[in-house]
Amino acid sequence: MAQSIAILSVIPRLSYHLRMQLPNLTIFDVLPDKNDTLSKLQAADILITDCNLFLPYMDKLPSVKWVQTTWAGVEALNLKNKKINYTLTRFSDKAFGLAMSEYVIAHIFNFERNQKQQYQNQKNKQWMKDGKIFNHRLICDLSVGILGLGNIGKSSNYFVDSLFIVISIVINLSLCKHIFAVAEKLKIFGATVWGITRTSLKEKLDYLDEHRTIAYLSEILTHCDYIINVLPSTPNTIGLLNGNVLQNCRNRGSVFINIGRGTIIKDSDLLNALEQQWISGAILDVFVEEPLSKESKLWTLPQVTISPHISGVTRAQDVVRFFIQNYQKYIKGETLLNVINLEEGY
């Protein structure tokens, strides 16, 4: 049976890339907030959509069989206790992991070599080698920690339940492929990689140097030079680093990198950790409220770097590549990739 696919998204040229791959299907764009938006969505069998645009329509589509979101995180849909009659899948692609790896490595490099000061020196036409500009650490000198919650696969047939990976900064990754990619790339540069799981590992992972269970989170933080968060926002992850948890980093002077979700720690607790010098810096790509308020003190702290949620940007060609994989499974009646658990919220 021919399928009709509606696209409700602001990602440029998404429908173009999809038509190039599936020329025999009916594929059409739907503009949000128009008088005919709902009726056009109801005419589709499959929907590809951004979560924020989909939210007003998610319980009004009795004919839709499958909805593929373009976001890796789906907390914006407020899924708990929602009743839907279609399969809902989230987007995840190796490109996310590669993009986040580049972001993490670039910012570690910039922080360790004080690139901010170098840029200022260039602006002022000053030839200076003070401080970390000359006397800096290499990534191979660092213990890096990736803190992630999810299923991490050593291969397609091997999974670790609810894995937290830490590379001595604590790196917090939201999705298993992203954690795997960041850990691998940091390992290539020679970082010492720590890992935490809720339960013991069944076999050693090549990119882990040290392993602990979640009960020993404080020990990992104590040994971390960087803390990188890529965890999704779920009931199990919200506020994980709240309160005085980051006090465990004070002897190391860790740097906190957040590329997961802002809900991992309250802004007030993060500010306190910076002001108390439990951590020596923060590289922040995500926040509880986005855009970050202009009134936030985080903007003004010199040891803080802020980016507008761009560590892993969704690209049309990546969404289409993932969708094609899932579509092949869909037409064969197989279980789709990344089906969202409504109770867990991811």
Tab-separated table of C-alpha atoms in Angstrom:
chain	number	residue	atom	x	y	z
A	1	MET	CA	0.000	0.000	0.000
A	2	ALA	CA	1.308	3.451	-0.926
A	3	GLN	CA	2.162	5.599	2.043
A	4	SER	CA	1.652	9.341	2.407
A	5	ILE	CA	4.219	11.161	4.534
A	6	ALA	CA	3.594	14.583	6.050
A	7	ILE	CA	6.482	16.769	7.199
A	8	LEU	CA	5.911	19.300	9.963
A	9	SER	CA	9.366	20.725	10.552
A	10	VAL	CA	11.521	23.841	10.285
A	11	ILE	CA	14.577	21.841	9.176
A	12	PRO	CA	15.543	23.240	5.757
A	13	ARG	CA	15.107	20.996	2.692
A	14	LEU	CA	13.927	18.007	4.703
A	15	SER	CA	11.176	17.136	2.207
A	16	TYR	CA	13.609	17.568	-0.710
A	17	HIS	CA	16.071	15.065	0.727
A	18	LEU	CA	13.241	12.634	1.518
A	19	ARG	CA	11.771	12.826	-2.004
A	20	MET	CA	15.181	12.073	-3.448
A	21	GLN	CA	15.268	8.821	-1.450
A	22	LEU	CA	11.585	7.840	-1.744
A	23	PRO	CA	10.394	9.230	-5.111
A	24	ASN	CA	7.389	6.913	-5.377
A	25	LEU	CA	5.716	8.036	-2.158
A	26	THR	CA	3.423	10.978	-1.544
A	27	ILE	CA	5.455	13.439	0.534
A	28	PHE	CA	4.145	16.866	1.471
A	29	ASP	CA	5.074	19.740	3.780
A	30	VAL	CA	2.637	21.034	6.357
A	31	LEU	CA	2.983	24.555	7.719
A	32	PRO	CA	2.366	24.995	11.454
A	33	ASP	CA	-0.446	27.086	12.907
A	34	LYS	CA	-2.480	27.368	9.712
A	35	ASN	CA	-6.206	26.770	9.334
A	36	ASP	CA	-5.598	23.556	7.393
A	37	THR	CA	-2.651	22.212	9.435
A	38	LEU	CA	-4.677	19.631	11.343
A	39	SER	CA	-6.630	18.386	8.314
A	40	LYS	CA	-3.408	17.905	6.329
A	41	LEU	CA	-1.806	15.989	9.178
A	42	GLN	CA	-4.879	13.791	9.504
A	43	ALA	CA	-4.533	12.843	5.826
A	44	ALA	CA	-1.094	11.324	6.359
A	45	ASP	CA	-0.112	7.768	7.244
A	46	ILE	CA	3.298	8.789	8.575
A	47	LEU	CA	4.483	12.049	10.089
A	48	ILE	CA	8.005	13.430	10.425
A	49	THR	CA	7.971	16.326	12.848
A	50	ASP	CA	9.765	18.602	15.287
A	51	CYS	CA	8.531	17.968	18.831
A	52	ASN	CA	7.537	21.546	19.597
A	53	LEU	CA	5.453	21.833	16.406
A	54	PHE	CA	3.848	18.435	16.964
A	55	LEU	CA	2.705	19.008	20.540
A	56	PRO	CA	-0.675	20.700	19.738
A	57	TYR	CA	-1.697	17.879	17.396
A	58	MET	CA	-0.354	14.720	18.991
A	59	ASP	CA	-3.713	13.536	20.388
A	60	LYS	CA	-5.764	14.511	17.314
A	61	LEU	CA	-4.446	12.122	14.665
A	62	PRO	CA	-6.561	8.944	14.609
A	63	SER	CA	-5.347	7.852	11.146
A	64	VAL	CA	-1.609	8.297	11.609
A	65	LYS	CA	0.271	5.008	12.040
A	66	TRP	CA	3.772	6.240	12.880
A	67	VAL	CA	5.339	9.522	13.987
A	68	GLN	CA	9.078	10.027	13.596
A	69	THR	CA	10.375	13.018	15.574
A	70	THR	CA	13.418	14.962	14.425
A	71	TRP	CA	14.635	15.505	17.998
A	72	ALA	CA	16.840	13.212	20.068
A	73	GLY	CA	15.138	14.341	23.290
A	74	VAL	CA	11.350	14.219	23.507
A	75	GLU	CA	10.624	15.641	26.964
A	76	ALA	CA	8.843	18.583	25.287
A	77	LEU	CA	5.990	16.196	24.417
A	78	ASN	CA	5.120	15.590	28.104
A	79	LEU	CA	4.538	11.923	27.330
A	80	LYS	CA	3.663	10.552	30.749
A	81	ASN	CA	0.004	9.479	30.922
A	82	LYS	CA	-0.495	10.387	27.248
A	83	LYS	CA	-2.712	8.013	25.267
A	84	ILE	CA	-1.721	7.684	21.621
A	85	ASN	CA	-2.651	5.116	18.980
A	86	TYR	CA	0.469	5.317	16.803
A	87	THR	CA	4.112	4.316	17.106
A	88	LEU	CA	6.325	7.206	18.221
A	89	THR	CA	10.062	7.152	17.512
A	90	ARG	CA	12.835	9.649	18.239
A	91	PHE	CA	15.751	10.587	16.017
A	92	SER	CA	19.273	9.420	16.772
A	93	ASP	CA	22.138	9.234	14.337
A	94	LYS	CA	25.899	8.763	14.366
A	95	ALA	CA	26.206	12.339	13.140
A	96	PHE	CA	24.976	13.537	16.551
A	97	GLY	CA	27.743	11.658	18.300
A	98	LEU	CA	30.371	12.967	15.887
A	99	ALA	CA	29.117	16.545	16.245
A	100	MET	CA	29.078	16.312	20.029
A	101	SER	CA	32.557	14.787	19.999
A	102	GLU	CA	33.849	17.732	17.987
A	103	TYR	CA	32.138	20.163	20.365
A	104	VAL	CA	33.581	18.505	23.471
A	105	ILE	CA	37.129	18.195	22.132
A	106	ALA	CA	37.143	21.748	20.762
A	107	HIS	CA	35.983	23.209	24.078
A	108	ILE	CA	38.420	21.170	26.142
A	109	PHE	CA	41.185	22.394	23.844
A	110	ASN	CA	39.976	25.999	24.134
A	111	PHE	CA	39.658	25.859	27.923
A	112	GLU	CA	42.997	24.170	28.540
A	113	ARG	CA	44.877	26.641	26.300
A	114	ASN	CA	42.834	29.716	27.342
A	115	GLN	CA	41.759	30.540	23.804
A	116	LYS	CA	39.510	33.331	25.117
A	117	GLN	CA	42.584	35.227	26.269
A	118	GLN	CA	44.428	34.470	23.045
A	119	TYR	CA	41.578	35.988	21.023
A	120	GLN	CA	41.673	39.078	23.249
A	121	ASN	CA	45.460	39.319	22.884
A	122	GLN	CA	45.099	39.218	19.121
A	123	LYS	CA	42.468	41.956	19.248
A	124	ASN	CA	44.850	44.068	21.343
A	125	LYS	CA	47.857	43.178	19.138
A	126	GLN	CA	49.677	41.653	22.109
A	127	TRP	CA	52.251	38.844	21.762
A	128	MET	CA	51.828	37.133	25.148
A	129	LYS	CA	52.435	33.631	26.484
A	130	ASP	CA	51.143	34.045	30.020
A	131	GLY	CA	49.460	31.309	32.059
A	132	LYS	CA	47.725	28.448	30.265
A	133	ILE	CA	48.469	29.907	26.844
A	134	PHE	CA	51.961	28.446	27.238
A	135	ASN	CA	51.664	26.117	30.251
A	136	HIS	CA	48.684	23.925	29.460
A	137	ARG	CA	47.562	20.311	29.760
A	138	LEU	CA	47.007	17.985	26.824
A	139	ILE	CA	43.912	15.799	26.592
A	140	CYS	CA	46.130	12.787	27.326
A	141	ASP	CA	46.904	14.369	30.717
A	142	LEU	CA	43.228	14.417	31.663
A	143	SER	CA	40.912	12.019	33.376
A	144	VAL	CA	37.601	12.523	31.602
A	145	GLY	CA	34.205	11.384	32.735
A	146	ILE	CA	31.156	10.758	30.613
A	147	LEU	CA	28.012	10.540	32.680
A	148	GLY	CA	25.279	8.989	30.603
A	149	LEU	CA	22.122	7.028	31.217
A	150	GLY	CA	20.903	4.610	28.608
A	151	ASN	CA	21.804	1.414	26.767
A	152	ILE	CA	25.404	1.515	25.570
A	153	GLY	CA	26.377	-1.046	22.979
A	154	LYS	CA	29.838	-2.440	22.480
A	155	SER	CA	28.402	-3.910	19.291
A	156	SER	CA	24.944	-4.450	17.841
A	157	ASN	CA	24.586	-7.613	19.916
A	158	TYR	CA	25.935	-6.354	23.226
A	159	PHE	CA	24.291	-3.837	25.516
A	160	VAL	CA	25.022	-2.462	28.949
A	161	ASP	CA	21.976	-1.546	30.998
A	162	SER	CA	21.682	2.034	32.201
A	163	LEU	CA	25.299	2.916	31.614
A	164	PHE	CA	26.930	5.945	33.149
A	165	ILE	CA	30.291	6.678	31.564
A	166	VAL	CA	32.690	9.067	33.186
A	167	ILE	CA	35.928	10.369	31.739
A	168	SER	CA	37.264	12.321	34.654
A	169	ILE	CA	35.616	15.574	33.858
A	170	VAL	CA	32.262	13.934	34.069
A	171	ILE	CA	30.835	13.778	30.597
A	172	ASN	CA	27.119	13.434	30.661
A	173	LEU	CA	25.658	12.027	27.435
A	174	SER	CA	21.982	11.727	26.675
A	175	LEU	CA	21.987	8.911	24.190
A	176	CYS	CA	24.020	5.748	23.987
A	177	LYS	CA	25.513	6.355	20.538
A	178	HIS	CA	26.578	9.863	21.557
A	179	ILE	CA	28.264	8.572	24.714
A	180	PHE	CA	30.005	5.853	22.762
A	181	ALA	CA	31.259	8.322	20.143
A	182	VAL	CA	32.522	10.927	22.630
A	183	ALA	CA	34.256	8.298	24.755
A	184	GLU	CA	35.915	6.771	21.710
A	185	LYS	CA	37.176	10.084	20.354
A	186	LEU	CA	38.536	11.204	23.724
A	187	LYS	CA	40.263	7.845	24.074
A	188	ILE	CA	41.949	8.403	20.716
A	189	PHE	CA	43.480	11.571	22.196
A	190	GLY	CA	44.717	9.549	25.172
A	191	ALA	CA	42.300	10.619	27.912
A	192	THR	CA	41.815	8.367	30.931
A	193	VAL	CA	38.209	7.234	30.753
A	194	TRP	CA	36.098	6.325	33.755
A	195	GLY	CA	32.777	4.533	33.535
A	196	ILE	CA	29.837	4.055	35.877
A	197	THR	CA	26.991	1.583	35.461
A	198	ARG	CA	24.092	0.713	37.704
A	199	THR	CA	25.216	-2.900	37.585
A	200	SER	CA	28.513	-4.622	36.891
A	201	LEU	CA	29.760	-4.898	33.317
A	202	LYS	CA	29.643	-8.331	31.722
A	203	GLU	CA	32.875	-7.693	29.863
A	204	LYS	CA	35.483	-4.946	29.585
A	205	LEU	CA	34.851	-2.112	27.150
A	206	ASP	CA	37.898	-1.005	25.203
A	207	TYR	CA	37.357	2.709	25.799
A	208	LEU	CA	36.991	2.424	29.608
A	209	ASP	CA	40.042	2.587	31.868
A	210	GLU	CA	38.155	2.481	35.163
A	211	HIS	CA	34.676	1.229	36.064
A	212	ARG	CA	32.473	1.838	39.094
A	213	THR	CA	28.799	1.351	39.883
A	214	ILE	CA	26.502	4.323	40.377
A	215	ALA	CA	26.809	4.027	44.147
A	216	TYR	CA	30.330	5.408	43.722
A	217	LEU	CA	29.395	8.525	41.735
A	218	SER	CA	31.206	10.732	44.271
A	219	GLU	CA	34.422	8.775	43.690
A	220	ILE	CA	34.190	9.374	39.978
A	221	LEU	CA	33.616	13.092	40.490
A	222	THR	CA	36.634	13.213	42.772
A	223	HIS	CA	38.834	11.812	40.000
A	224	CYS	CA	37.354	13.874	37.159
A	225	ASP	CA	39.041	16.795	35.398
A	226	TYR	CA	35.933	17.337	33.283
A	227	ILE	CA	32.271	16.504	33.857
A	228	ILE	CA	30.277	16.159	30.649
A	229	ASN	CA	26.523	15.742	30.782
A	230	VAL	CA	24.584	14.323	27.852
A	231	LEU	CA	21.777	12.710	29.820
A	232	PRO	CA	18.181	13.134	28.636
A	233	SER	CA	15.690	14.819	30.917
A	234	THR	CA	13.772	12.029	32.693
A	235	PRO	CA	12.478	11.509	36.241
A	236	ASN	CA	15.682	9.557	36.945
A	237	THR	CA	18.047	12.284	35.733
A	238	ILE	CA	16.403	15.557	36.763
A	239	GLY	CA	18.449	17.149	39.543
A	240	LEU	CA	21.101	14.409	39.578
A	241	LEU	CA	23.804	16.997	40.304
A	242	ASN	CA	21.676	19.306	42.475
A	243	GLY	CA	22.687	20.520	45.920
A	244	ASN	CA	26.290	19.971	46.952
A	245	VAL	CA	27.037	17.009	44.652
A	246	LEU	CA	29.688	18.955	42.714
A	247	GLN	CA	31.531	19.614	45.958
A	248	ASN	CA	33.201	16.277	45.221
A	249	CYS	CA	35.044	18.026	42.373
A	250	ARG	CA	36.671	20.732	44.516
A	251	ASN	CA	40.113	19.133	44.927
A	252	ARG	CA	40.342	18.462	41.205
A	253	GLY	CA	38.841	21.769	40.086
A	254	SER	CA	36.803	19.977	37.448
A	255	VAL	CA	35.173	21.642	34.455
A	256	PHE	CA	31.473	20.915	33.884
A	257	ILE	CA	30.359	20.455	30.268
A	258	ASN	CA	26.619	20.165	29.658
A	259	ILE	CA	25.459	18.991	26.229
A	260	GLY	CA	22.537	16.900	27.517
A	261	ARG	CA	19.728	18.737	29.258
A	262	GLY	CA	19.755	21.670	31.644
A	263	THR	CA	17.567	19.850	34.154
A	264	ILE	CA	20.571	17.847	35.388
A	265	ILE	CA	21.326	20.697	37.836
A	266	LYS	CA	19.584	23.854	39.040
A	267	ASP	CA	21.151	27.098	37.811
A	268	SER	CA	21.466	28.254	41.418
A	269	ASP	CA	23.385	25.110	42.393
A	270	LEU	CA	25.648	25.422	39.354
A	271	LEU	CA	26.352	29.066	40.195
A	272	ASN	CA	27.126	28.088	43.772
A	273	ALA	CA	29.560	25.396	42.610
A	274	LEU	CA	31.336	27.992	40.446
A	275	GLU	CA	31.398	30.666	43.142
A	276	GLN	CA	32.617	28.198	45.771
A	277	GLN	CA	35.259	27.096	43.240
A	278	TRP	CA	34.229	23.450	43.517
A	279	ILE	CA	34.496	23.487	39.727
A	280	SER	CA	36.864	25.739	37.820
A	281	GLY	CA	34.634	26.358	34.844
A	282	ALA	CA	31.498	25.432	32.928
A	283	ILE	CA	30.824	24.967	29.224
A	284	LEU	CA	27.072	25.109	28.793
A	285	ASP	CA	25.072	24.322	25.661
A	286	VAL	CA	21.718	23.547	27.322
A	287	PHE	CA	19.632	25.182	30.039
A	288	VAL	CA	16.414	24.616	31.990
A	289	GLU	CA	14.849	27.585	30.194
A	290	GLU	CA	15.946	28.364	26.650
A	291	PRO	CA	16.926	30.917	25.546
A	292	LEU	CA	18.889	31.608	28.707
A	293	SER	CA	17.520	34.726	30.405
A	294	LYS	CA	19.590	37.871	29.876
A	295	GLU	CA	19.338	38.337	33.632
A	296	SER	CA	21.230	35.104	34.347
A	297	LYS	CA	24.525	35.610	36.132
A	298	LEU	CA	25.993	32.790	34.051
A	299	TRP	CA	26.433	35.247	31.174
A	300	THR	CA	28.824	37.380	33.210
A	301	LEU	CA	31.214	34.792	34.670
A	302	PRO	CA	34.538	34.696	32.776
A	303	GLN	CA	35.031	30.978	33.481
A	304	VAL	CA	31.713	30.129	31.789
A	305	THR	CA	31.241	29.531	28.060
A	306	ILE	CA	27.687	29.609	26.697
A	307	SER	CA	26.428	28.282	23.355
A	308	PRO	CA	22.788	28.237	22.093
A	309	HIS	CA	22.027	24.479	22.107
A	310	ILE	CA	24.113	23.735	19.019
A	311	SER	CA	26.502	20.963	20.125
A	312	GLY	CA	24.569	18.519	17.957
A	313	VAL	CA	22.532	20.242	15.247
A	314	THR	CA	19.896	18.216	13.406
A	315	ARG	CA	20.573	18.125	9.664
A	316	ALA	CA	18.038	17.142	7.018
A	317	GLN	CA	20.252	14.499	5.406
A	318	ASP	CA	20.854	12.819	8.768
A	319	VAL	CA	17.148	12.703	9.632
A	320	VAL	CA	16.347	11.226	6.235
A	321	ARG	CA	19.101	8.611	6.509
A	322	PHE	CA	17.712	7.474	9.865
A	323	PHE	CA	14.107	7.612	8.631
A	324	ILE	CA	14.935	5.397	5.641
A	325	GLN	CA	16.341	2.752	8.003
A	326	ASN	CA	13.163	2.849	10.030
A	327	TYR	CA	10.905	2.963	6.978
A	328	GLN	CA	12.409	-0.279	5.667
A	329	LYS	CA	11.555	-1.889	8.988
A	330	TYR	CA	8.085	-0.314	8.956
A	331	ILE	CA	7.063	-1.756	5.588
A	332	LYS	CA	8.336	-5.187	6.669
A	333	GLY	CA	6.368	-5.065	9.915
A	334	GLU	CA	9.542	-5.158	12.018
A	335	THR	CA	10.161	-3.355	15.302
A	336	LEU	CA	11.259	0.211	14.633
A	337	LEU	CA	14.430	1.829	15.949
A	338	ASN	CA	14.198	4.172	18.942
A	339	VAL	CA	10.563	3.536	19.834
A	340	ILE	CA	9.705	5.865	22.710
A	341	ASN	CA	8.654	4.365	26.014
A	342	LEU	CA	5.738	6.528	27.116
A	343	GLU	CA	6.265	5.758	30.782
A	344	GLU	CA	10.007	6.447	30.771
A	345	GLY	CA	9.682	9.448	28.476
A	346	TYR	CA	12.477	8.484	26.075
